[in-house]
């Protein structure tokens, strides 16, 4: 089979940010894009069974896809600009009638807008932290009403995040706020730095897990659950997986023991986590794979923080990437993981491999 790989490659250093409007990009702008090693590892994994063609998801991606006509595309492209950027390549592929791995444009756009995803989850009775979206710097505290649960107001502590980012972009140690002044400062920072609304959520202080799911419908599987172990973070910092925790304090040369996989959880909690994750996967119409972030409330009940239908897949075990880590705990090396995702997509489309 001819398998295309669509990707966006991370630009090295801030010096490449260019001129004009790009000058004002936030310092973590490229954090979600893939590095060369990841793209190469995906290529090698697929090349064991297929002819692989790499297609950078740039402004001429459509022409390249149209010309090379792969039988299927392994899509890891995060997209170029805008609130629905992850949908760009899947929408082009739908138009060209080329099958691809992972979710479609609608599911990707909904999951990137965390509030939209939470609205849908709430509608279907799936637990997610109470929240409010603020796009106006002149907001008053009395405006902070949750749009769910009887418009109950949001109690401190709260966490403030950009509405449509990932890879811990815009989530800093000081994103957890305990009073009005801190809240206003963080909301203003998110709106100014990321040029998008701020999502304010009740802060859940319980254990945190991230759950890798692979497959579809009756073949959907939960890989061993990963727990985020906050005791490995520097003393005194907030118990969150912040930008600092992901990209600064944890490096391949000095890895934090931040993830435990499999998590040490009893069968009841494991079942509750499995149920909430598979329900969310189905409700949001996710395909083939997804990593779902979960946090517990004080009564040990799981809540969905967010869904990552284009999960990070750094190949080097030292890079502490959760999806490959969960796969390794299930006995799947990187090659098997990538091919399992491709096979899930092929099965869904009825393509024989
Ligand atoms: N409502 C919340 N309660 C407690 N912690 C949270 C909450 N929302 C986010 N966090 C913390 O911030 C981290 C990043 O938030 P998340 O929404 O997953 O953003 P990203 O898309 O960048 O991964 C989470 O892994 C968790 O540690
Ligand atoms: Mg997350």
XYZ file of C-alpha atoms and ligand atoms in Angstrom:
381
model
C 0.000 0.000 0.000
C 1.074 3.579 -0.566
C 0.800 5.350 2.797
C 1.134 9.129 3.019
C 2.260 10.746 6.278
C 0.969 14.285 6.818
C 2.772 16.318 9.479
C 3.874 19.779 10.582
C 7.523 19.939 11.488
C 8.676 21.917 14.508
C 10.764 24.960 13.653
C 13.946 25.094 15.675
C 14.498 28.066 18.036
C 12.627 31.323 18.199
C 14.898 32.977 15.589
C 12.921 31.353 12.769
C 9.706 33.096 13.636
C 9.989 35.441 10.734
C 8.908 38.994 10.277
C 5.658 40.916 10.290
C 2.697 39.374 12.019
C 4.625 36.222 12.954
C 6.896 38.292 15.181
C 4.232 38.389 17.858
C 3.835 34.623 18.203
C 3.807 33.271 21.770
C 7.097 31.634 22.809
C 5.491 28.176 22.899
C 3.833 28.582 19.470
C 5.442 25.523 17.864
C 5.218 23.226 20.910
C 2.470 21.059 19.421
C 4.252 20.384 16.128
C 6.310 17.248 15.613
C 10.065 17.086 15.561
C 12.124 15.395 12.869
C 12.718 12.299 14.999
C 8.990 11.644 15.410
C 8.245 11.998 11.704
C 11.179 9.736 10.852
C 10.122 7.131 13.452
C 6.572 7.064 12.027
C 7.996 6.733 8.510
C 10.275 3.841 9.523
C 7.451 2.040 11.390
C 5.148 2.248 8.356
C 7.904 1.515 5.820
C 8.313 -1.996 7.200
C 5.039 -2.934 5.514
C 4.229 -0.161 3.044
C 5.567 2.403 0.576
C 5.658 5.655 2.484
C 5.465 9.187 1.134
C 6.025 12.157 3.477
C 3.770 15.151 2.868
C 4.355 18.315 4.886
C 1.005 19.887 5.798
C 1.834 23.327 4.411
C -0.140 25.699 2.158
C 0.360 23.448 -0.882
C -0.527 20.198 0.922
C -3.731 19.840 -1.098
C -1.862 19.844 -4.404
C 0.673 17.340 -3.087
C -2.041 15.002 -1.820
C -3.933 15.269 -5.080
C -0.824 14.488 -7.104
C 0.536 11.628 -5.006
C -2.857 9.981 -4.247
C -1.840 7.699 -1.375
C -4.097 4.707 -0.611
C -4.349 5.994 2.931
C -2.785 8.812 4.959
C -1.334 8.514 8.451
C -2.247 11.962 9.726
C -0.322 13.647 12.538
C -0.631 17.208 11.183
C -1.649 19.841 13.727
C -2.529 22.341 10.991
C -1.368 25.833 10.265
C -3.552 28.555 11.739
C -6.841 29.120 13.449
C -9.235 27.601 15.823
C -9.981 24.564 13.638
C -6.441 24.052 12.342
C -6.340 20.329 13.108
C -9.273 19.839 10.728
C -7.485 21.243 7.693
C -5.805 18.059 6.451
C -8.733 15.708 7.229
C -11.087 18.098 5.369
C -8.777 18.068 2.320
C -8.563 14.283 2.486
C -12.353 13.955 2.708
C -12.645 16.170 -0.369
C -10.105 14.062 -2.267
C -11.732 10.854 -0.994
C -8.443 9.640 0.460
C -8.855 7.548 3.654
C -6.840 8.598 6.701
C -6.073 7.597 10.260
C -7.704 9.336 13.186
C -10.710 11.548 13.655
C -12.480 13.636 11.057
C -12.595 17.440 10.790
C -15.615 17.904 13.059
C -14.295 15.814 15.963
C -10.835 17.415 15.718
C -12.263 20.942 15.729
C -14.570 20.198 18.654
C -11.806 18.658 20.775
C -9.441 21.562 20.086
C -12.083 23.942 21.450
C -12.130 22.630 24.997
C -15.372 24.405 25.934
C -17.265 23.005 22.934
C -16.094 19.497 23.828
C -17.164 20.068 27.452
C -20.589 21.313 26.363
C -21.153 18.122 24.383
C -19.890 15.937 27.207
C -22.134 17.745 29.706
C -25.137 17.347 27.436
C -24.525 13.604 27.497
C -24.105 13.528 31.271
C -20.331 12.930 31.254
C -18.483 14.599 34.135
C -16.161 17.480 33.259
C -15.093 20.380 35.533
C -17.495 23.338 35.810
C -16.325 26.110 33.524
C -16.793 29.523 32.026
C -15.322 31.177 28.923
C -14.173 34.789 29.046
C -13.230 36.729 25.922
C -13.739 40.217 27.300
C -11.083 41.773 29.530
C -13.697 43.905 31.235
C -15.414 40.907 32.836
C -16.767 41.065 36.376
C -16.520 38.230 38.852
C -20.304 38.052 38.905
C -20.121 37.118 35.208
C -18.314 33.923 36.108
C -21.190 31.545 35.938
C -20.897 27.983 34.916
C -22.985 27.182 31.882
C -23.783 23.803 33.363
C -25.114 22.530 36.672
C -27.789 25.134 37.410
C -25.476 28.059 36.636
C -23.691 27.506 39.935
C -20.912 30.075 40.350
C -17.322 28.898 40.188
C -15.503 28.688 43.529
C -11.741 29.300 43.914
C -9.243 27.783 43.309
C -9.698 27.977 39.544
C -7.437 27.203 36.625
C -7.158 29.490 33.584
C -6.154 28.105 30.181
C -6.304 29.170 26.549
C -9.525 27.901 24.948
C -7.961 26.158 21.959
C -4.401 25.046 22.572
C -2.658 21.809 23.517
C 0.763 20.551 24.605
C 0.432 22.580 27.860
C 0.633 25.807 25.811
C -0.500 28.703 27.979
C -0.680 26.531 31.098
C 1.949 27.774 33.514
C 2.534 27.083 37.170
C 0.662 30.314 37.963
C -2.402 29.293 35.926
C -3.983 28.066 39.166
C -5.524 31.128 40.798
C -6.824 31.636 44.316
C -8.375 35.092 44.148
C -9.862 37.745 41.960
C -6.660 39.675 41.184
C -4.757 36.577 40.131
C -7.710 35.489 38.036
C -7.912 38.817 36.216
C -4.167 38.825 35.586
C -4.192 35.302 34.105
C -7.262 35.907 31.958
C -5.676 39.090 30.577
C -2.431 37.216 29.874
C -4.166 34.392 28.000
C -6.253 36.778 25.899
C -3.274 39.008 25.057
C -0.633 36.310 24.524
C -2.758 33.723 22.693
C -5.342 36.076 21.126
C -8.183 33.828 22.110
C -10.699 33.475 24.936
C -9.679 32.119 28.333
C -11.274 28.962 29.678
C -11.765 29.109 33.425
C -12.396 25.834 35.226
C -12.972 24.667 38.754
C -9.692 23.173 39.923
C -9.915 19.452 40.691
C -7.333 18.564 43.252
C -7.494 14.750 42.977
C -5.212 12.286 41.206
C -4.609 12.816 37.494
C -4.440 10.173 34.778
C -4.050 10.101 31.058
C -5.593 7.286 29.091
C -4.519 6.037 25.669
C -7.343 4.487 23.642
C -6.900 2.618 20.394
C -9.384 1.038 17.936
C -13.053 1.614 17.175
C -16.474 0.414 18.322
C -16.266 -3.147 19.643
C -12.464 -3.236 19.101
C -11.868 -0.084 21.181
C -9.180 -0.784 23.801
C -7.860 1.167 26.742
C -4.075 0.812 27.107
C -2.605 0.708 30.645
C -3.510 3.926 32.471
C -0.737 6.494 33.074
C -0.768 8.452 36.361
C 0.823 11.901 36.644
C 2.957 11.802 39.747
C 3.192 15.348 41.127
C 5.611 14.452 43.888
C 8.346 14.433 41.221
C 7.851 18.160 40.502
C 10.046 20.762 42.231
C 8.902 21.514 45.811
C 6.203 24.142 46.257
C 4.849 24.198 42.699
C 1.193 23.616 41.810
C 0.137 19.994 41.132
C -0.536 20.458 37.423
C 1.085 19.248 34.236
C 2.154 22.744 33.214
C 4.317 23.976 30.364
C 7.232 24.065 32.797
C 6.579 20.450 33.869
C 6.273 19.215 30.271
C 9.013 21.137 28.514
C 11.388 22.718 31.063
C 11.717 20.619 34.226
C 11.521 17.290 32.299
C 14.263 16.795 29.698
C 15.682 13.668 28.013
C 18.971 14.240 29.896
C 17.278 14.813 33.198
C 13.911 13.013 33.010
C 11.383 13.542 35.790
C 9.784 10.418 37.202
C 6.490 12.112 36.482
C 4.532 9.241 34.943
C 3.628 5.947 36.472
C 2.344 3.305 34.082
C 0.418 1.191 34.789
C -1.141 3.430 37.429
C -1.686 1.897 40.839
C -5.514 1.875 40.791
C -8.152 -0.517 42.059
C -10.541 -2.346 39.747
C -13.501 -0.031 40.517
C -11.575 3.141 39.618
C -10.097 1.445 36.553
C -13.577 0.503 35.373
C -14.942 4.007 36.047
C -12.051 5.523 34.070
C -12.548 3.030 31.219
C -16.274 3.769 31.092
C -15.961 7.564 31.049
C -13.214 7.408 28.402
C -15.023 5.043 26.052
C -18.262 7.018 26.410
C -16.460 10.279 25.606
C -14.678 8.627 22.642
C -18.008 7.537 21.158
C -19.939 10.720 21.909
C -17.333 12.944 20.288
C -17.053 10.568 17.315
C -13.318 9.967 17.757
C -11.703 7.465 15.389
C -8.811 5.014 15.757
C -6.925 6.624 18.652
C -7.059 9.291 21.310
C -5.433 10.207 24.625
C -7.870 11.397 27.251
C -6.884 13.453 30.314
C -8.759 12.593 33.504
C -8.697 14.104 36.966
C -10.500 12.949 40.115
C -12.540 15.119 42.458
C -12.264 14.876 46.235
C -14.606 11.877 46.180
C -12.381 9.995 43.712
C -14.844 10.401 40.847
C -13.259 10.784 37.377
C -13.834 13.900 35.249
C -12.739 14.534 31.668
C -10.293 17.445 31.377
C -9.806 17.149 27.626
C -9.452 14.760 24.698
C -6.405 14.608 22.438
C -7.458 12.943 19.167
C -3.992 13.710 17.713
C -1.881 12.487 20.624
C 1.831 13.263 20.959
C 4.005 10.288 20.000
C 7.659 11.087 20.717
C 9.532 7.867 19.919
C 12.397 8.109 22.422
C 11.287 6.491 25.727
C 13.408 9.099 27.532
C 11.132 11.845 26.159
C 8.313 10.666 28.423
C 5.555 10.723 25.800
C 2.421 9.163 27.313
C 0.840 7.319 24.365
C 4.013 5.362 23.441
C 4.609 4.773 27.168
C 1.160 3.228 27.636
C 1.698 1.152 24.485
C 5.044 -0.158 25.820
C 3.314 -1.133 29.079
C 0.882 -3.158 26.926
C 3.797 -4.868 25.169
C 3.547 -2.789 21.984
C 6.723 -1.180 20.726
C 6.610 1.991 18.609
C 6.414 0.061 15.359
C 3.438 -1.978 16.623
C 1.679 1.109 17.956
C 1.873 3.029 14.676
C 0.777 -0.004 12.669
C -2.077 -0.724 15.087
C -3.432 2.787 14.427
C -3.087 2.287 10.675
C -4.779 -1.109 10.899
C -7.660 0.335 12.955
C -8.234 2.920 10.214
C -7.975 0.309 7.438
C -10.495 -1.900 9.201
C -12.868 1.040 9.605
C -12.643 1.855 5.879
C -12.784 -1.835 4.871
C -9.278 -1.693 3.335
C -7.412 -5.026 3.316
C -3.775 -4.694 4.466
N -9.858 21.696 35.837
C -8.650 21.277 36.176
N -8.399 20.857 37.436
C -7.162 20.450 37.807
N -6.104 20.439 36.977
C -6.294 20.843 35.715
C -7.560 21.265 35.238
N -7.429 21.612 33.930
C -6.139 21.404 33.611
N -5.453 20.959 34.656
C -4.016 20.653 34.711
O -3.379 21.312 33.615
C -2.856 20.341 32.701
C -3.020 20.796 31.276
O -4.394 21.012 31.016
P -5.069 20.461 29.701
O -6.459 20.980 29.657
O -4.891 18.985 29.640
O -4.221 21.202 28.564
P -3.300 20.697 27.362
O -4.203 20.693 26.180
O -2.264 21.716 27.213
O -2.783 19.331 27.728
C -3.584 19.057 33.029
O -2.826 17.932 32.655
C -3.773 19.173 34.541
O -2.576 18.845 35.239
Mg -3.807 17.747 28.377
